[in-house]
Short mmCIF file of C-alpha atoms in Angstrom, two decimals:
data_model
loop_
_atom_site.label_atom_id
_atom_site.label_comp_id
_atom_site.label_asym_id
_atom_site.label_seq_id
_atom_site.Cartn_x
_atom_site.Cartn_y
_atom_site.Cartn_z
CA UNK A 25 -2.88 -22.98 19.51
CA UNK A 26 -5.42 -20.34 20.29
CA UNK A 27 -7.13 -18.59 22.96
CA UNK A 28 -11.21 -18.92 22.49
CA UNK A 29 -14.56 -17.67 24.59
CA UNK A 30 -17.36 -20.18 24.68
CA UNK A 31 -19.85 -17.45 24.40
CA UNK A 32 -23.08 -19.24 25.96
CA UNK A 33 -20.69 -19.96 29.69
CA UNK A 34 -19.30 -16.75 29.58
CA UNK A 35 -21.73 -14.31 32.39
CA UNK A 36 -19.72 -11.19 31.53
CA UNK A 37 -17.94 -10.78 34.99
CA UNK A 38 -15.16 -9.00 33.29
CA UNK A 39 -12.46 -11.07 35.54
CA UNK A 40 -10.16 -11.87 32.52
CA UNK A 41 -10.84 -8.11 30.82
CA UNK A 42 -8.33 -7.27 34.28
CA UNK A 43 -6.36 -9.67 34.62
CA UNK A 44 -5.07 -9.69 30.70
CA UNK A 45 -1.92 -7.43 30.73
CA UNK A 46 -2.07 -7.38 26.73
CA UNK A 47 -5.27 -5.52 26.72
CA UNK A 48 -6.32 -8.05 24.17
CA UNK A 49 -9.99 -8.83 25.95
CA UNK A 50 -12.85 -6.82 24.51
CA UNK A 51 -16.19 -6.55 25.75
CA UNK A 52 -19.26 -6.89 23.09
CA UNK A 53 -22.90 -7.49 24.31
CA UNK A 54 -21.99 -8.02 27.88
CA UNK A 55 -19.62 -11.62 26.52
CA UNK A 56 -15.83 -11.03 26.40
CA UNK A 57 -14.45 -11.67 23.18
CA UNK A 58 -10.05 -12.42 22.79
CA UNK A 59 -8.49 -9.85 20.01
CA UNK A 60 -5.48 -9.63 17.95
CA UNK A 61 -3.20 -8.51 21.08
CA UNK A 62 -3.69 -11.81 22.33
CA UNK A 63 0.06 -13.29 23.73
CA UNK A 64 -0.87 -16.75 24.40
CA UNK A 65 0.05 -15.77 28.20
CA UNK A 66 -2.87 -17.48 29.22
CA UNK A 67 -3.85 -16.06 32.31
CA UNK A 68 -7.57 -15.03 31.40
CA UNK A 69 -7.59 -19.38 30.83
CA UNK A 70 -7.12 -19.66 34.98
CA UNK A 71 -8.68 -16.80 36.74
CA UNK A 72 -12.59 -17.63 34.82
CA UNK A 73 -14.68 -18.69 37.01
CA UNK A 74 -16.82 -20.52 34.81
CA UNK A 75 -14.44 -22.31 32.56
CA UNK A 76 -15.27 -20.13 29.42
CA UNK A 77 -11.77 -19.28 28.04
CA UNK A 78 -10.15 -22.26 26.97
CA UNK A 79 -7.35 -23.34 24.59
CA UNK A 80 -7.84 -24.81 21.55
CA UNK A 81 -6.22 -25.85 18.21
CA UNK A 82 -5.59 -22.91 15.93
CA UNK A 83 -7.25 -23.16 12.43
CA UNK A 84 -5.42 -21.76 9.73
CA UNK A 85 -3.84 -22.27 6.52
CA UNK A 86 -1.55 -24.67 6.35
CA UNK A 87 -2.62 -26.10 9.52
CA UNK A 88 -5.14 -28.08 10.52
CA UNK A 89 -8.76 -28.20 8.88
CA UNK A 90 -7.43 -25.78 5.59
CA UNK A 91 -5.79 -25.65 2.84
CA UNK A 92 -4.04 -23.29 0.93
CA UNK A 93 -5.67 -24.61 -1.81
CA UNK A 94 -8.96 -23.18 -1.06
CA UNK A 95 -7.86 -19.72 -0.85
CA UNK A 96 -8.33 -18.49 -4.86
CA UNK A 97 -8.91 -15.31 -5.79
CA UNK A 98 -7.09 -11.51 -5.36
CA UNK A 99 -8.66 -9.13 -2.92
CA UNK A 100 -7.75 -4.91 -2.93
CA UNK A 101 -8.33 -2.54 0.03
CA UNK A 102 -9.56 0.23 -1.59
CA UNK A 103 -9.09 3.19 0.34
CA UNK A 104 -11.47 5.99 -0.04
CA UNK A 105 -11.06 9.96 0.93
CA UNK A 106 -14.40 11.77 1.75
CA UNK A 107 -16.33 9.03 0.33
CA UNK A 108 -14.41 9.40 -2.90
CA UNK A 109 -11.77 6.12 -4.15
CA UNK A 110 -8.47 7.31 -3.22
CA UNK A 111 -5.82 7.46 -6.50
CA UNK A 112 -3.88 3.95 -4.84
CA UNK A 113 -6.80 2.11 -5.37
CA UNK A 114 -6.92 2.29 -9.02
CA UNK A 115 -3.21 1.30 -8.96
CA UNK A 116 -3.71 -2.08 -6.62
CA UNK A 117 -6.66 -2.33 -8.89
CA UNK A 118 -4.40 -2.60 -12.03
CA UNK A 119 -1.56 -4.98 -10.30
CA UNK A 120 -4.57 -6.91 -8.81
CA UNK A 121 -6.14 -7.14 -11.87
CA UNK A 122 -2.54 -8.53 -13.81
CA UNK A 123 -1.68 -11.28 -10.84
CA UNK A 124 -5.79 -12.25 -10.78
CA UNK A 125 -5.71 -13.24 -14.78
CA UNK A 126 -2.19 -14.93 -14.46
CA UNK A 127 -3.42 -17.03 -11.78
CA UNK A 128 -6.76 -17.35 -13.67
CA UNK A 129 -9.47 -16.40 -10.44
CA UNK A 130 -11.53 -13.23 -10.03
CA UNK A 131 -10.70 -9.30 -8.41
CA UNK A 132 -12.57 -8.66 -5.62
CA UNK A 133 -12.38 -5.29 -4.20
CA UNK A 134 -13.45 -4.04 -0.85
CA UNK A 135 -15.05 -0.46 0.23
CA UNK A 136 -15.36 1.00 3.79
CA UNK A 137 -17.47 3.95 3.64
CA UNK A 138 -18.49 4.85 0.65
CA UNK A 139 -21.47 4.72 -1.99
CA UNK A 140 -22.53 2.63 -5.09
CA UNK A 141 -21.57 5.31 -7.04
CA UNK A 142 -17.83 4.41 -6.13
CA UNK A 143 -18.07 1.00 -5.96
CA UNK A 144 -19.14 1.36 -10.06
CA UNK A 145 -15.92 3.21 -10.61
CA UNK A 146 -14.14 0.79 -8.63
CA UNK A 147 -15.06 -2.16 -11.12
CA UNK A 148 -14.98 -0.18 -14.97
CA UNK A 149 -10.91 0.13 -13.03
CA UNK A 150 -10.58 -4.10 -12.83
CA UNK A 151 -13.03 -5.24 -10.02
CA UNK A 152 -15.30 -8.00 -10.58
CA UNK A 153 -16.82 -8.10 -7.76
CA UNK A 154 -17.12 -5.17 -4.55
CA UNK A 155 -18.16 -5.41 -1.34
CA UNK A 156 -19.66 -2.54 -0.20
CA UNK A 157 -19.82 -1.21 3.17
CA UNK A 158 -21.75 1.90 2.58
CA UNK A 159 -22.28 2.74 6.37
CA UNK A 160 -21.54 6.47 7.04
CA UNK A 161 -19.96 5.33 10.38
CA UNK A 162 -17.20 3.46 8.45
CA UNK A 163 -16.74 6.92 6.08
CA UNK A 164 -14.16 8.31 8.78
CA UNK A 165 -11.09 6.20 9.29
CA UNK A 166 -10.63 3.80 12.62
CA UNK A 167 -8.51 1.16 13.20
CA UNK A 168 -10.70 -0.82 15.36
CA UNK A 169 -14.22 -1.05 13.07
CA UNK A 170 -11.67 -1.14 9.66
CA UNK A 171 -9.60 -3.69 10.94
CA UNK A 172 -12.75 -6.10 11.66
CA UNK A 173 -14.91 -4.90 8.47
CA UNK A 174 -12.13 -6.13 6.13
CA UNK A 175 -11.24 -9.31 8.25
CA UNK A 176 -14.95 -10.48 8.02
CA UNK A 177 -14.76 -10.06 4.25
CA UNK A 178 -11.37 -12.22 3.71
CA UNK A 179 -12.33 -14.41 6.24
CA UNK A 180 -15.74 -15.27 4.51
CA UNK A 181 -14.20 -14.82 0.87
CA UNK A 182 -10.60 -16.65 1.32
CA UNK A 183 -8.47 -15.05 -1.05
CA UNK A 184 -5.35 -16.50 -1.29
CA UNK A 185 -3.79 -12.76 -2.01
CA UNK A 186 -4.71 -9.75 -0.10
CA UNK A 187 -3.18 -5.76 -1.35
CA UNK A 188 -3.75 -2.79 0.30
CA UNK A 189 -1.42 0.80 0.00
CA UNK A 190 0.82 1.23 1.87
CA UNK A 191 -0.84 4.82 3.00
CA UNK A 192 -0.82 6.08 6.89
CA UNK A 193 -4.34 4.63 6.74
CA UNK A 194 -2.81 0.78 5.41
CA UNK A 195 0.32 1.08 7.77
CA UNK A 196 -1.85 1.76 10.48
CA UNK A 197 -4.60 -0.76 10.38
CA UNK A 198 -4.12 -3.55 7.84
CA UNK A 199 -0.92 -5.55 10.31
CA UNK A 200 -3.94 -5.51 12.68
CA UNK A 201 -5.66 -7.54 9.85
CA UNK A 202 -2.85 -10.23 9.45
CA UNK A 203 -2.18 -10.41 12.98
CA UNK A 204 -6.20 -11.68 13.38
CA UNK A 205 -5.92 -13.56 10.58
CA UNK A 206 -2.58 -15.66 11.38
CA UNK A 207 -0.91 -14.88 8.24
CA UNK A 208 2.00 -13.04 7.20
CA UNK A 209 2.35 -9.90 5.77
CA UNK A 210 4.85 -7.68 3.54
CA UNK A 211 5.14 -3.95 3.90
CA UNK A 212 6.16 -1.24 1.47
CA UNK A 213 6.70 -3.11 -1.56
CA UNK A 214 7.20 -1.94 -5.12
CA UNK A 215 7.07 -5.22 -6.67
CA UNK A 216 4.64 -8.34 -7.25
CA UNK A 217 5.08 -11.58 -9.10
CA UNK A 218 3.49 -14.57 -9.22
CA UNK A 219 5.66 -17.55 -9.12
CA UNK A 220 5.06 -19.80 -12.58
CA UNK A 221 5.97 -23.31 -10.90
CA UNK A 222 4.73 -23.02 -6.73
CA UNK A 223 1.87 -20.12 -7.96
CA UNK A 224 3.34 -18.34 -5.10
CA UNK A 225 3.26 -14.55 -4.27
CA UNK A 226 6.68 -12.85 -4.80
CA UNK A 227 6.67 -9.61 -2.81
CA UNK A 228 9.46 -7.54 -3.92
CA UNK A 229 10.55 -4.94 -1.09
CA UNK A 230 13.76 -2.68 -0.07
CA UNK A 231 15.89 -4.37 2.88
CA UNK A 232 18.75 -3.32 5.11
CA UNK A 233 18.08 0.24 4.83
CA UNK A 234 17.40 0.18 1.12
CA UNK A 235 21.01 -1.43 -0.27
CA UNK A 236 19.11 -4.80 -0.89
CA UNK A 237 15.97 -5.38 -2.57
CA UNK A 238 14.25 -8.84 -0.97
CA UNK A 239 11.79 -11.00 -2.54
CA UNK A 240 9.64 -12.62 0.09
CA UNK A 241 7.46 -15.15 0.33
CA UNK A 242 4.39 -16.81 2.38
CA UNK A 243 4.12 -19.98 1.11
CA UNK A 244 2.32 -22.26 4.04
CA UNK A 245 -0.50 -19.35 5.18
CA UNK A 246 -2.86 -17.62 3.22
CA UNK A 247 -4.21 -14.93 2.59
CA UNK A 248 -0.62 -13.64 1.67
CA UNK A 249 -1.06 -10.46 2.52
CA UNK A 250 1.12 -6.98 0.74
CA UNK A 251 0.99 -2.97 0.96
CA UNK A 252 1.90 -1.89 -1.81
CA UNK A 253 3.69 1.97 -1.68
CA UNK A 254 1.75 4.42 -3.85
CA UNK A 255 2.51 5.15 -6.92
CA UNK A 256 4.90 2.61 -7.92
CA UNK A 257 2.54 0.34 -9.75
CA UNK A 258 0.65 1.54 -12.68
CA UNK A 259 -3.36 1.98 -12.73
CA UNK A 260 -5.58 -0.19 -14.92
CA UNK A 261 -7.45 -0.04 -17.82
CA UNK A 262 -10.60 2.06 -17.26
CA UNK A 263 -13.66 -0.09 -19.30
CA UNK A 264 -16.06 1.85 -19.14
CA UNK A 265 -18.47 -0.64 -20.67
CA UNK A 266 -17.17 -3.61 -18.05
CA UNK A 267 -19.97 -5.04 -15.86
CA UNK A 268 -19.80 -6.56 -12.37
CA UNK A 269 -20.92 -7.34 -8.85
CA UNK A 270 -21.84 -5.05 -6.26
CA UNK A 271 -22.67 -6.57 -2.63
CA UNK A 272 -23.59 -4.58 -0.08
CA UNK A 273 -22.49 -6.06 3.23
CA UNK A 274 -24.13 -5.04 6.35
CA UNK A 275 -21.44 -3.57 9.31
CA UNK A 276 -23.71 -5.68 11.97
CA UNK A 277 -22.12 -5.47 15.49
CA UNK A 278 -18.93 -4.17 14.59
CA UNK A 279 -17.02 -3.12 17.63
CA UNK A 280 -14.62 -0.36 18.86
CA UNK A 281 -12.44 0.74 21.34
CA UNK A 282 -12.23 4.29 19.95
CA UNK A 283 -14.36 6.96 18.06
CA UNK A 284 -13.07 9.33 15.35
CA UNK A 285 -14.66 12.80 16.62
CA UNK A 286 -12.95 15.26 13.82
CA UNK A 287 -10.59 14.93 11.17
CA UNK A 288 -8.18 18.16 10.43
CA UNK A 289 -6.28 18.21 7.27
CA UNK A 290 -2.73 19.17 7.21
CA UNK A 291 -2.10 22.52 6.05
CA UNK A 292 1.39 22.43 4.31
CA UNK A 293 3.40 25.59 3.23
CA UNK A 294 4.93 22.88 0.51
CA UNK A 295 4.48 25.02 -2.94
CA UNK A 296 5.92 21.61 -5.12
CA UNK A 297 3.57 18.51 -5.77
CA UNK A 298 5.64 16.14 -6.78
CA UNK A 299 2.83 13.42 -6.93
CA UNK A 300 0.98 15.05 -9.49
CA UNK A 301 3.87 16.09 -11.90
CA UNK A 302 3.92 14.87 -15.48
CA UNK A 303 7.45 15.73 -15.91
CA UNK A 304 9.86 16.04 -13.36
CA UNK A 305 13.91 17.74 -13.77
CA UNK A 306 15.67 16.13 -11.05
CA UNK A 307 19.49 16.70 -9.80
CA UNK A 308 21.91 14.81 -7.28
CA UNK A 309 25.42 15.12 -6.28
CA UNK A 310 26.43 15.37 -9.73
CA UNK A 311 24.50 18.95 -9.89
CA UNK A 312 27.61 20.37 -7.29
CA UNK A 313 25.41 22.81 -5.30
CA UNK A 314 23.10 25.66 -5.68
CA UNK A 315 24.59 26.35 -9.40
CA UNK A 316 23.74 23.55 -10.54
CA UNK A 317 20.43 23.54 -9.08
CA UNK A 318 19.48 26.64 -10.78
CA UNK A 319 20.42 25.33 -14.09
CA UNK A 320 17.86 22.33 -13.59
CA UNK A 321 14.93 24.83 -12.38
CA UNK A 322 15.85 26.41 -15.66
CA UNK A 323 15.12 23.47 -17.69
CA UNK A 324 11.90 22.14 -15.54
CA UNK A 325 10.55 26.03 -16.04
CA UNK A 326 11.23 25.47 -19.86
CA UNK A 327 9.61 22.61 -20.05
CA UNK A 328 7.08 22.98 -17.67
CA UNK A 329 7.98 20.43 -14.73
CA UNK A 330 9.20 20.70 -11.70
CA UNK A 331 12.36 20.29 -9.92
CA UNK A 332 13.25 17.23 -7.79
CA UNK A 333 16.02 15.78 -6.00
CA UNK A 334 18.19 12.81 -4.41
CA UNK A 335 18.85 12.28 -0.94
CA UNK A 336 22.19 13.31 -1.42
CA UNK A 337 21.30 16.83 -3.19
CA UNK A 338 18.91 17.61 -0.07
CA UNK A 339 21.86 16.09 2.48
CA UNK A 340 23.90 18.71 0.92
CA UNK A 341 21.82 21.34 1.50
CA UNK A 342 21.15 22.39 -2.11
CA UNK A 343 17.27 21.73 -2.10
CA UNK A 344 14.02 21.57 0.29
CA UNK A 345 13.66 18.08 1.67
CA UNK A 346 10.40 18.50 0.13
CA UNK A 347 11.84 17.96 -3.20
CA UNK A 348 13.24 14.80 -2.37
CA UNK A 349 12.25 11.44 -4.59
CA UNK A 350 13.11 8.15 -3.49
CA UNK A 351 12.91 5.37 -0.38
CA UNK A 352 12.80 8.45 2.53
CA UNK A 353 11.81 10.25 0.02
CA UNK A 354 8.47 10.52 -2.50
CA UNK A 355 7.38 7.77 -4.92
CA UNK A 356 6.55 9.70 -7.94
CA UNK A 357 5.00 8.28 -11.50
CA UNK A 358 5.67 11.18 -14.11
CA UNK A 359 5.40 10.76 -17.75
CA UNK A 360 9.04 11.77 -18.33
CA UNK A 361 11.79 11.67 -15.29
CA UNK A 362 15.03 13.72 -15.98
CA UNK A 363 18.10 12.09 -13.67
CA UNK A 364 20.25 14.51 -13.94
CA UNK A 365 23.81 13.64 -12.23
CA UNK A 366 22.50 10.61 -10.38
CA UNK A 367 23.89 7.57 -9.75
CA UNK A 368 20.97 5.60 -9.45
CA UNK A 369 21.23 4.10 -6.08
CA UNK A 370 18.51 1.62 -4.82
CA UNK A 371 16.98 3.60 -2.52
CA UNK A 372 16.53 6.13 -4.94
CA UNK A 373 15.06 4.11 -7.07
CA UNK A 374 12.22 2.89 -5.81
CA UNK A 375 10.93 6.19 -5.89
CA UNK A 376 11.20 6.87 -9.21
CA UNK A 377 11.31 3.46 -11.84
CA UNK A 378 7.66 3.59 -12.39
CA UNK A 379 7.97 6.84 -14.76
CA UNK A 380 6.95 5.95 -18.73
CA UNK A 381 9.83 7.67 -20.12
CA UNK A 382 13.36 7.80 -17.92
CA UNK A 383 15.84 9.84 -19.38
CA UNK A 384 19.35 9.80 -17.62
CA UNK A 385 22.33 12.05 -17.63
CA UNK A 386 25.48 11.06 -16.20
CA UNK A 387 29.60 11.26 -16.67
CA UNK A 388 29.86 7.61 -15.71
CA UNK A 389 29.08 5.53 -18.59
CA UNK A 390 29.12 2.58 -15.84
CA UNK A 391 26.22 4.47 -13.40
CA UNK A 392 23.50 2.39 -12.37
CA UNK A 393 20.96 5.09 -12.80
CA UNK A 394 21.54 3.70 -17.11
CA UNK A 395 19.86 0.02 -15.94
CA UNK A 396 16.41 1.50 -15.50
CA UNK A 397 17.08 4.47 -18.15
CA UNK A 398 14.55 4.89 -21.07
CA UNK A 399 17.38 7.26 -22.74
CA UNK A 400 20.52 7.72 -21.37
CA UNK A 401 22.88 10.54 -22.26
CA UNK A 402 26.83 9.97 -21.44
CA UNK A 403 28.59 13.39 -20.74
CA UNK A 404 28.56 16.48 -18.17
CA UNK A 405 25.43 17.49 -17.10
CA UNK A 406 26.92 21.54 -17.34
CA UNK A 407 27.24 21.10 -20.67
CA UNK A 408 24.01 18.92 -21.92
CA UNK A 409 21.72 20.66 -19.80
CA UNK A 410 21.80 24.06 -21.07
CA UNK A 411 22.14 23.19 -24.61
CA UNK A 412 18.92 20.94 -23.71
CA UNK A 413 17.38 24.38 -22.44
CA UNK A 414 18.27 26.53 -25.27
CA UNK A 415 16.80 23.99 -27.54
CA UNK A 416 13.71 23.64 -25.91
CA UNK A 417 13.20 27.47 -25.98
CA UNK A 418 13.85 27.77 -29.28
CA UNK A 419 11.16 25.18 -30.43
CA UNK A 420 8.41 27.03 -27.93
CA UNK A 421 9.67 30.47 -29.08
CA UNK A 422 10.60 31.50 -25.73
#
């Protein structure tokens, strides 16, 4: 069930915008319109005066009046900076683009805020089709006017899968999008499938604080809806002779509770980028302190990475949480990933299993951290390390 305006009885009297204790009434044109926050409580229902709120049968997949089966193609968020298409974009771009050919339909992309110009980019990365919102007033983040924009779109479109990152902008705004839409939704994963016999969505996702990974499913609502965590998945192939659809989509009324007045960037004192390192040396308990530390910032200066860590180096003290890579940690994608005295616990990971080339270092012939390993290298890291050092001076002539 559902809680509805008739529009044409409703006088705008603003009764049921006080009496809701949700705060899920919303005033547009002078009519009252029911939003997301909606609780079925159902008070607004008997304190109209003129009979305009009323309940009524909920339409959605699964239920009444649809089908899942008419939800068909893949849909991607794709969240822009400044007006320029943020890096996670091209990513859900290339995992869109691998579940939309195994399920046979089309990649459609969506853009708040920006210009053609993007929206071009956007397809020689996967798209076949973009819709284009290239209103200025959607170019600064807000919950409210993204959170309708992109509902509109699936709503008129139906895909049957919906991705978005799993950024501070996608955590903050796209549950709002499920929660109008009915449908489920699966945060922070670092995996998607699609099921060969029920053509389902598997969302793969780190449970019970990381010791589990879960595979999820939403198989009676669509769209089935995923953030995805940066960096996990790998970007596309960039075409730059591929061809396809821009449509610009006007905003129209699109309300909102708030307005975005400035934007300040975060000025970190951080010195290490983790995200944007091709290679990456990093140590965890196995390193035994500060010693060991310096050894790895010795090989990473050698050959010309930088240092990073597991939760249990940084509990220890040995390293900046900064340097941290994992589930509380940063997702990083480097070409090459040195695990250096790591075990290879789950939660770490998920940070790091996306690198092209893992090379792994460990006493423990039996560590996990050699299941996901490219290369793996049996023996004490004080003793392979340095030699690995020397060796990689001598063949730079350092």
């Amino acid at each position: 069930m559902s809680i509805v305006v008739k529009v044409d009885k409703c006088t705008g009297c603003e009764t049921c915008l006080n009496s809701c204790p949700f705060d899920a009434i919303v005033m547009n044109d002078g009519k009252a319109f029911i939003n997301e926050y909606c609780n079925y409580c159902k008070t607004c229902i008997s304190v109209c005066p003129e009979g305009a709120i009323y309940e009524t049968e909920e339409q959605r997949a699964g239920g009444k009046g649809q089908k899942t089966e008419d939800y068909k193609d893949v849909m991607v968020f794709a969240e822009q900076r400044e007006g320029k298409a943020a890096p996670v974009s091209f990513e859900l771009l290339g995992v869109g683009r691998r579940l939309a050919d195994e399920l046979g339909t089309n990649l459609l992309a969506v853009l708040l805020g920006a210009d053609e110009s993007e929206a071009k980019e956007l397809i020689k990365w996967g798209a076949d089709k973009v819709f284009l919102y290239n209103d200025t007033s959607l170019l600064k983040f807000n919950d409210d006017s993204y959170a309708e924009a992109l509902s509109r779109v699936i709503s008129e479109q139906k895909p049957s899968i919906v991705l978005a990152g799993a950024t501070p902008i996608g955590r903050s705004f796209i549950p709002r999008v499920a929660a109008r839409l009915r449908t489920g939704l699966t945060a922070d994963c670092t995996s998607l499938e699609i099921d060969k016999e029920t053509r389902n969505l598997l969302q793969v996702r780190p449970a019970f604080g990381g010791n589990i990974m879960a595979t999820i499913l939403c198989p009676d609502y669509r769209p089935q809806m995923a953030t995805v965590r940066p960096r996990v998945m790998k970007k596309g192939t960039y075409d730059e002779n591929k061809t396809g659809e821009i449509i610009l989509v006007q905003p129209g009324n699109i309300s909102s509770r708030t307005k975005v007045i400035e934007s300040v960037k975060e000025v970190s004192g951080i010195s290490v980028n983790l995200h944007e390192a091709e290679i990456i040396v990093a140590g965890g308990r196995g390193a035994g302190g500060e010693k060991g530390v310096k050894m790895l910032e010795e090989l990473a200066q050698a050959i010309g990475g930088v240092v990073g860590a597991s939760r249990a180096a940084v509990d220890e003290g040995w390293i900046p949480y900064s340097h941290q890579v994992g589930q509380t940690g940063k997702t990083v994608n480097p070409k090459i990933y040195f695990a250096c005295g790591i075990s290879g616990a789950v939660q770490h990971l998920v940070g790091m299993q996306s690198s092209d080339i893992i090379i792994a270092i460990n006493k423990n012939p039996e560590a996990p951290i050699f299941n996901v390993a490219t290369y793996g290298i049996v023996g004490d890291m004080f003793e392979i390390v340095p030699m690995l050092t020397k060796k990689i001076k001598e063949i730079k002539g350092l």
